Tab-separated table of C-alpha atoms in Angstrom:
chain	number	residue	atom	x	y	z
A	1	UNK	CA	-22.095	4.463	-15.577
A	2	UNK	CA	-23.266	0.915	-14.804
A	3	UNK	CA	-21.482	-0.491	-11.734
A	4	UNK	CA	-23.450	-3.731	-11.441
A	5	UNK	CA	-21.386	-6.894	-11.189
A	6	UNK	CA	-21.271	-8.926	-14.410
A	7	UNK	CA	-19.581	-12.138	-15.430
A	8	UNK	CA	-17.350	-10.064	-17.734
A	9	UNK	CA	-16.152	-6.903	-15.973
A	10	UNK	CA	-16.260	-3.661	-17.906
A	11	UNK	CA	-13.010	-1.707	-18.213
A	12	UNK	CA	-12.676	2.035	-18.777
A	13	UNK	CA	-9.818	4.402	-19.634
A	14	UNK	CA	-9.205	7.717	-17.909
A	15	UNK	CA	-8.303	10.926	-19.717
A	16	UNK	CA	-4.599	11.960	-19.685
A	17	UNK	CA	-3.457	13.788	-16.530
A	18	UNK	CA	-0.202	14.999	-14.996
A	19	UNK	CA	1.863	12.106	-13.642
A	20	UNK	CA	2.342	12.448	-9.853
A	21	UNK	CA	5.749	10.726	-9.992
A	22	UNK	CA	7.489	11.904	-13.168
A	23	UNK	CA	7.082	15.582	-13.968
A	24	UNK	CA	7.634	15.216	-17.712
A	25	UNK	CA	5.030	12.477	-18.169
A	26	UNK	CA	1.256	12.248	-18.554
A	27	UNK	CA	-0.611	9.342	-16.995
A	28	UNK	CA	-3.657	7.329	-18.006
A	29	UNK	CA	-5.280	4.461	-16.130
A	30	UNK	CA	-7.486	1.551	-17.076
A	31	UNK	CA	-9.994	0.715	-14.353
A	32	UNK	CA	-12.984	-1.424	-13.444
A	33	UNK	CA	-15.427	-1.700	-10.537
A	34	UNK	CA	-15.000	-4.220	-7.715
A	35	UNK	CA	-18.576	-4.873	-6.637
A	36	UNK	CA	-20.875	-7.814	-6.056
A	37	UNK	CA	-20.314	-11.347	-4.771
A	38	UNK	CA	-17.256	-11.950	-6.974
A	39	UNK	CA	-15.414	-8.800	-5.892
A	40	UNK	CA	-12.821	-10.649	-3.789
A	41	UNK	CA	-12.119	-13.145	-6.563
A	42	UNK	CA	-11.745	-10.301	-9.046
A	43	UNK	CA	-9.459	-8.393	-6.666
A	44	UNK	CA	-7.206	-11.445	-6.345
A	45	UNK	CA	-6.944	-11.923	-10.099
A	46	UNK	CA	-6.491	-8.255	-10.923
A	47	UNK	CA	-3.864	-7.714	-8.213
A	48	UNK	CA	-1.934	-10.666	-9.637
A	49	UNK	CA	-2.247	-8.903	-12.988
A	50	UNK	CA	-0.741	-5.641	-11.772
A	51	UNK	CA	-3.860	-3.747	-10.674
A	52	UNK	CA	-4.260	-1.772	-7.463
A	53	UNK	CA	-7.421	-1.189	-5.436
A	54	UNK	CA	-8.833	2.179	-4.361
A	55	UNK	CA	-12.217	1.880	-2.647
A	56	UNK	CA	-14.339	-0.180	-5.058
A	57	UNK	CA	-12.124	0.545	-8.073
A	58	UNK	CA	-9.268	-1.562	-9.437
A	59	UNK	CA	-6.868	0.344	-11.684
A	60	UNK	CA	-3.607	-0.061	-13.562
A	61	UNK	CA	-1.388	2.417	-15.444
A	62	UNK	CA	-2.077	2.543	-19.183
A	63	UNK	CA	0.188	5.395	-20.213
A	64	UNK	CA	0.821	5.878	-23.914
A	65	UNK	CA	4.532	6.762	-23.872
A	66	UNK	CA	5.836	5.509	-20.531
A	67	UNK	CA	6.307	2.127	-18.837
A	68	UNK	CA	8.084	3.329	-15.696
A	69	UNK	CA	5.476	1.909	-13.267
A	70	UNK	CA	6.357	-1.678	-12.337
A	71	UNK	CA	4.229	-3.884	-10.069
A	72	UNK	CA	6.252	-5.199	-7.118
A	73	UNK	CA	5.674	-7.990	-4.630
A	74	UNK	CA	7.933	-9.313	-1.856
A	75	UNK	CA	8.593	-13.060	-1.680
A	76	UNK	CA	7.651	-13.465	1.978
A	77	UNK	CA	9.067	-16.956	2.551
A	78	UNK	CA	12.557	-15.938	1.430
A	79	UNK	CA	12.523	-12.434	2.937
A	80	UNK	CA	15.974	-11.125	3.792
A	81	UNK	CA	16.756	-8.856	6.734
A	82	UNK	CA	19.917	-6.907	6.076
A	83	UNK	CA	21.417	-4.802	8.831
A	84	UNK	CA	19.402	-1.729	7.796
A	85	UNK	CA	16.080	-3.519	8.281
A	86	UNK	CA	17.202	-5.144	11.533
A	87	UNK	CA	17.945	-1.667	12.869
A	88	UNK	CA	14.432	-0.538	11.948
A	89	UNK	CA	12.964	-3.531	13.772
A	90	UNK	CA	15.049	-2.725	16.842
A	91	UNK	CA	14.019	0.942	16.852
A	92	UNK	CA	10.360	-0.090	16.839
A	93	UNK	CA	10.487	-2.961	19.311
A	94	UNK	CA	8.252	-0.939	21.650
A	95	UNK	CA	5.362	-0.833	19.152
A	96	UNK	CA	2.227	-2.930	19.520
A	97	UNK	CA	0.297	-3.797	16.355
A	98	UNK	CA	-3.437	-4.530	16.288
A	99	UNK	CA	-5.544	-5.862	13.419
A	100	UNK	CA	-8.962	-4.221	13.186
A	101	UNK	CA	-11.995	-4.234	10.853
A	102	UNK	CA	-11.990	-1.630	8.087
A	103	UNK	CA	-13.876	0.966	10.127
A	104	UNK	CA	-12.577	4.533	10.221
A	105	UNK	CA	-12.059	6.405	13.500
A	106	UNK	CA	-11.468	10.036	14.380
A	107	UNK	CA	-8.103	9.109	15.905
A	108	UNK	CA	-6.977	7.542	12.637
A	109	UNK	CA	-8.149	10.549	10.652
A	110	UNK	CA	-6.235	12.960	12.911
A	111	UNK	CA	-3.051	10.987	12.200
A	112	UNK	CA	-3.914	10.787	8.497
A	113	UNK	CA	-4.406	14.558	8.395
A	114	UNK	CA	-1.056	15.151	10.123
A	115	UNK	CA	0.632	12.869	7.588
A	116	UNK	CA	-0.942	14.592	4.578
A	117	UNK	CA	-0.177	18.081	5.854
A	118	UNK	CA	3.476	17.126	6.270
A	119	UNK	CA	4.114	14.879	3.263
A	120	UNK	CA	1.447	15.508	0.603
A	121	UNK	CA	0.291	19.114	0.824
A	122	UNK	CA	-0.187	19.393	-2.945
A	123	UNK	CA	-1.359	15.859	-3.720
A	124	UNK	CA	-4.770	14.729	-4.824
A	125	UNK	CA	-5.639	13.692	-1.272
A	126	UNK	CA	-4.660	16.990	0.355
A	127	UNK	CA	-8.232	18.203	0.876
A	128	UNK	CA	-9.716	14.961	2.182
A	129	UNK	CA	-12.243	15.397	4.989
A	130	UNK	CA	-13.053	12.854	7.673
A	131	UNK	CA	-15.974	11.702	5.523
A	132	UNK	CA	-13.606	11.198	2.579
A	133	UNK	CA	-11.298	9.190	4.824
A	134	UNK	CA	-14.190	7.015	5.986
A	135	UNK	CA	-15.082	6.287	2.359
A	136	UNK	CA	-11.461	5.384	1.574
A	137	UNK	CA	-11.399	2.877	4.430
A	138	UNK	CA	-14.908	1.485	4.458
A	139	UNK	CA	-15.968	1.465	0.791
A	140	UNK	CA	-14.709	-2.014	0.014
A	141	UNK	CA	-16.320	-5.207	-1.247
A	142	UNK	CA	-13.257	-7.338	-0.511
A	143	UNK	CA	-11.590	-8.638	2.650
A	144	UNK	CA	-9.893	-5.534	4.039
A	145	UNK	CA	-8.255	-4.834	7.394
A	146	UNK	CA	-6.739	-1.907	9.260
A	147	UNK	CA	-3.483	-2.438	11.137
A	148	UNK	CA	-2.819	0.073	13.913
A	149	UNK	CA	0.651	0.570	15.386
A	150	UNK	CA	0.931	2.108	18.832
A	151	UNK	CA	3.710	2.911	21.271
A	152	UNK	CA	3.170	0.507	24.138
A	153	UNK	CA	1.855	2.435	27.142
A	154	UNK	CA	3.168	-0.003	29.732
A	155	UNK	CA	-0.189	0.056	31.525
A	156	UNK	CA	-2.622	-2.854	31.350
A	157	UNK	CA	-5.733	-2.003	29.387
A	158	UNK	CA	-4.419	1.380	28.217
A	159	UNK	CA	-3.765	1.999	24.545
A	160	UNK	CA	-0.628	3.892	23.671
A	161	UNK	CA	-0.138	6.663	21.125
A	162	UNK	CA	-1.222	5.770	17.586
A	163	UNK	CA	1.795	6.379	15.330
A	164	UNK	CA	1.047	4.446	12.135
A	165	UNK	CA	-1.808	2.784	10.240
A	166	UNK	CA	-1.935	0.444	7.246
A	167	UNK	CA	-5.016	-0.331	5.165
A	168	UNK	CA	-4.494	-3.739	3.563
A	169	UNK	CA	-6.385	-6.393	1.614
A	170	UNK	CA	-6.216	-10.092	2.428
A	171	UNK	CA	-5.711	-11.964	-0.856
A	172	UNK	CA	-5.654	-15.643	-1.654
A	173	UNK	CA	-1.877	-15.472	-2.190
A	174	UNK	CA	-0.763	-12.614	0.036
A	175	UNK	CA	-1.343	-9.243	1.640
A	176	UNK	CA	-1.787	-6.147	-0.501
A	177	UNK	CA	-0.850	-2.871	1.159
A	178	UNK	CA	-3.464	-0.448	-0.181
A	179	UNK	CA	-2.416	2.665	1.750
A	180	UNK	CA	-0.366	3.455	4.839
A	181	UNK	CA	0.417	6.587	6.819
A	182	UNK	CA	2.308	7.536	9.966
A	183	UNK	CA	3.338	10.337	12.275
A	184	UNK	CA	6.107	12.228	10.426
A	185	UNK	CA	7.493	13.465	13.744
A	186	UNK	CA	8.953	9.964	14.244
A	187	UNK	CA	11.085	10.070	11.121
A	188	UNK	CA	13.957	8.166	12.771
A	189	UNK	CA	11.692	5.163	13.332
A	190	UNK	CA	11.225	4.595	9.553
A	191	UNK	CA	7.611	3.647	10.253
A	192	UNK	CA	6.709	3.122	6.597
A	193	UNK	CA	9.397	0.474	6.261
A	194	UNK	CA	8.497	-1.052	9.611
A	195	UNK	CA	4.894	-1.604	8.496
A	196	UNK	CA	6.168	-3.476	5.437
A	197	UNK	CA	8.407	-5.677	7.595
A	198	UNK	CA	5.428	-6.395	9.862
A	199	UNK	CA	3.258	-7.317	6.871
A	200	UNK	CA	5.894	-9.765	5.653
A	201	UNK	CA	5.883	-11.402	9.100
A	202	UNK	CA	2.079	-11.597	9.002
A	203	UNK	CA	2.125	-13.163	5.546
A	204	UNK	CA	4.633	-15.741	6.758
A	205	UNK	CA	2.441	-16.537	9.779
A	206	UNK	CA	-0.609	-16.988	7.537
A	207	UNK	CA	1.308	-19.126	5.050
A	208	UNK	CA	0.840	-16.549	2.280
A	209	UNK	CA	3.668	-16.285	-0.257
A	210	UNK	CA	3.608	-12.560	-1.123
A	211	UNK	CA	3.239	-8.988	0.087
A	212	UNK	CA	2.116	-6.686	-2.723
A	213	UNK	CA	3.643	-3.187	-2.565
A	214	UNK	CA	1.983	-1.551	-5.552
A	215	UNK	CA	4.233	0.173	-8.065
A	216	UNK	CA	7.899	0.965	-8.163
A	217	UNK	CA	8.514	3.888	-10.511
A	218	UNK	CA	11.914	4.001	-12.154
A	219	UNK	CA	13.287	7.528	-11.894
A	220	UNK	CA	11.164	8.498	-8.871
A	221	UNK	CA	13.278	8.912	-5.740
A	222	UNK	CA	10.316	8.662	-3.393
A	223	UNK	CA	9.705	5.123	-4.665
A	224	UNK	CA	13.258	3.896	-4.149
A	225	UNK	CA	12.536	2.673	-0.607
A	226	UNK	CA	10.703	-0.329	-2.092
A	227	UNK	CA	13.983	-1.682	-3.455
A	228	UNK	CA	15.255	-2.516	0.039
A	229	UNK	CA	12.694	-5.326	0.523
A	230	UNK	CA	14.156	-8.425	-1.073
A	231	UNK	CA	13.814	-10.857	-2.674
A	232	UNK	CA	11.096	-9.315	-4.782
A	233	UNK	CA	9.352	-10.046	-8.035
A	234	UNK	CA	8.383	-7.589	-10.765
A	235	UNK	CA	5.537	-8.065	-13.220
A	236	UNK	CA	6.927	-8.165	-16.750
A	237	UNK	CA	5.578	-9.067	-20.172
A	238	UNK	CA	6.488	-12.671	-19.325
A	239	UNK	CA	4.703	-12.643	-15.971
A	240	UNK	CA	6.136	-12.279	-12.474
A	241	UNK	CA	9.925	-12.615	-12.471
A	242	UNK	CA	12.530	-12.406	-9.717
A	243	UNK	CA	14.148	-8.974	-9.920
A	244	UNK	CA	17.733	-8.058	-9.168
A	245	UNK	CA	17.594	-4.630	-7.577
A	246	UNK	CA	20.266	-2.611	-5.855
A	247	UNK	CA	19.304	-1.580	-2.334
A	248	UNK	CA	19.185	2.227	-2.003
A	249	UNK	CA	21.990	3.901	-0.089
A	250	UNK	CA	20.843	5.230	3.299
């Protein structure tokens, strides 16, 4: 397969496979390669068009009989903090966040492995080795960063325990959260939600209007957490539109 950058990107369609979110459905994806000097520009345009990035691939659902996957982005400048999110911020006030280059470490992989073994034992990533993790993080032709979240040690020059990591792209109009993971032992901290709140704050600081969250899947309970981050826009046949969503009950 030719992966050289061209002025007109080539798109491909995957074979049908079991949907990881809805048991009764089969999924297909359309994808293209993000390589060459225009990769960042392409990533910006495709993300705005509902694509997601995985390594040097941009993909979007193209299922024949289902339209449950909806692209979601938070409107950072108007972000609301209901009581539930303020509690999450308070519970994690002892965390220190650091932005790093997209370079994998053994410490990150150990946390990643703990997360997979607890949350995704049967998923497609369940057998990922440290080399696979390094490829996931480092195989990128766009502006990508790692955000590490640690419990503050209280000692100068000493890093605290690593409890969460987010791999994110820096876009022309926002931050796109590619993948995040955390220590499941700290379930009461709601670390997944905290990383989203932190990304909204970072987007605001950078003057970027959006935080892209990937897909919300109607009918999938494990995707319902995305509804709590408002206001948000959904990509429809008419473009991005403000969505009225009911915050999930805690």
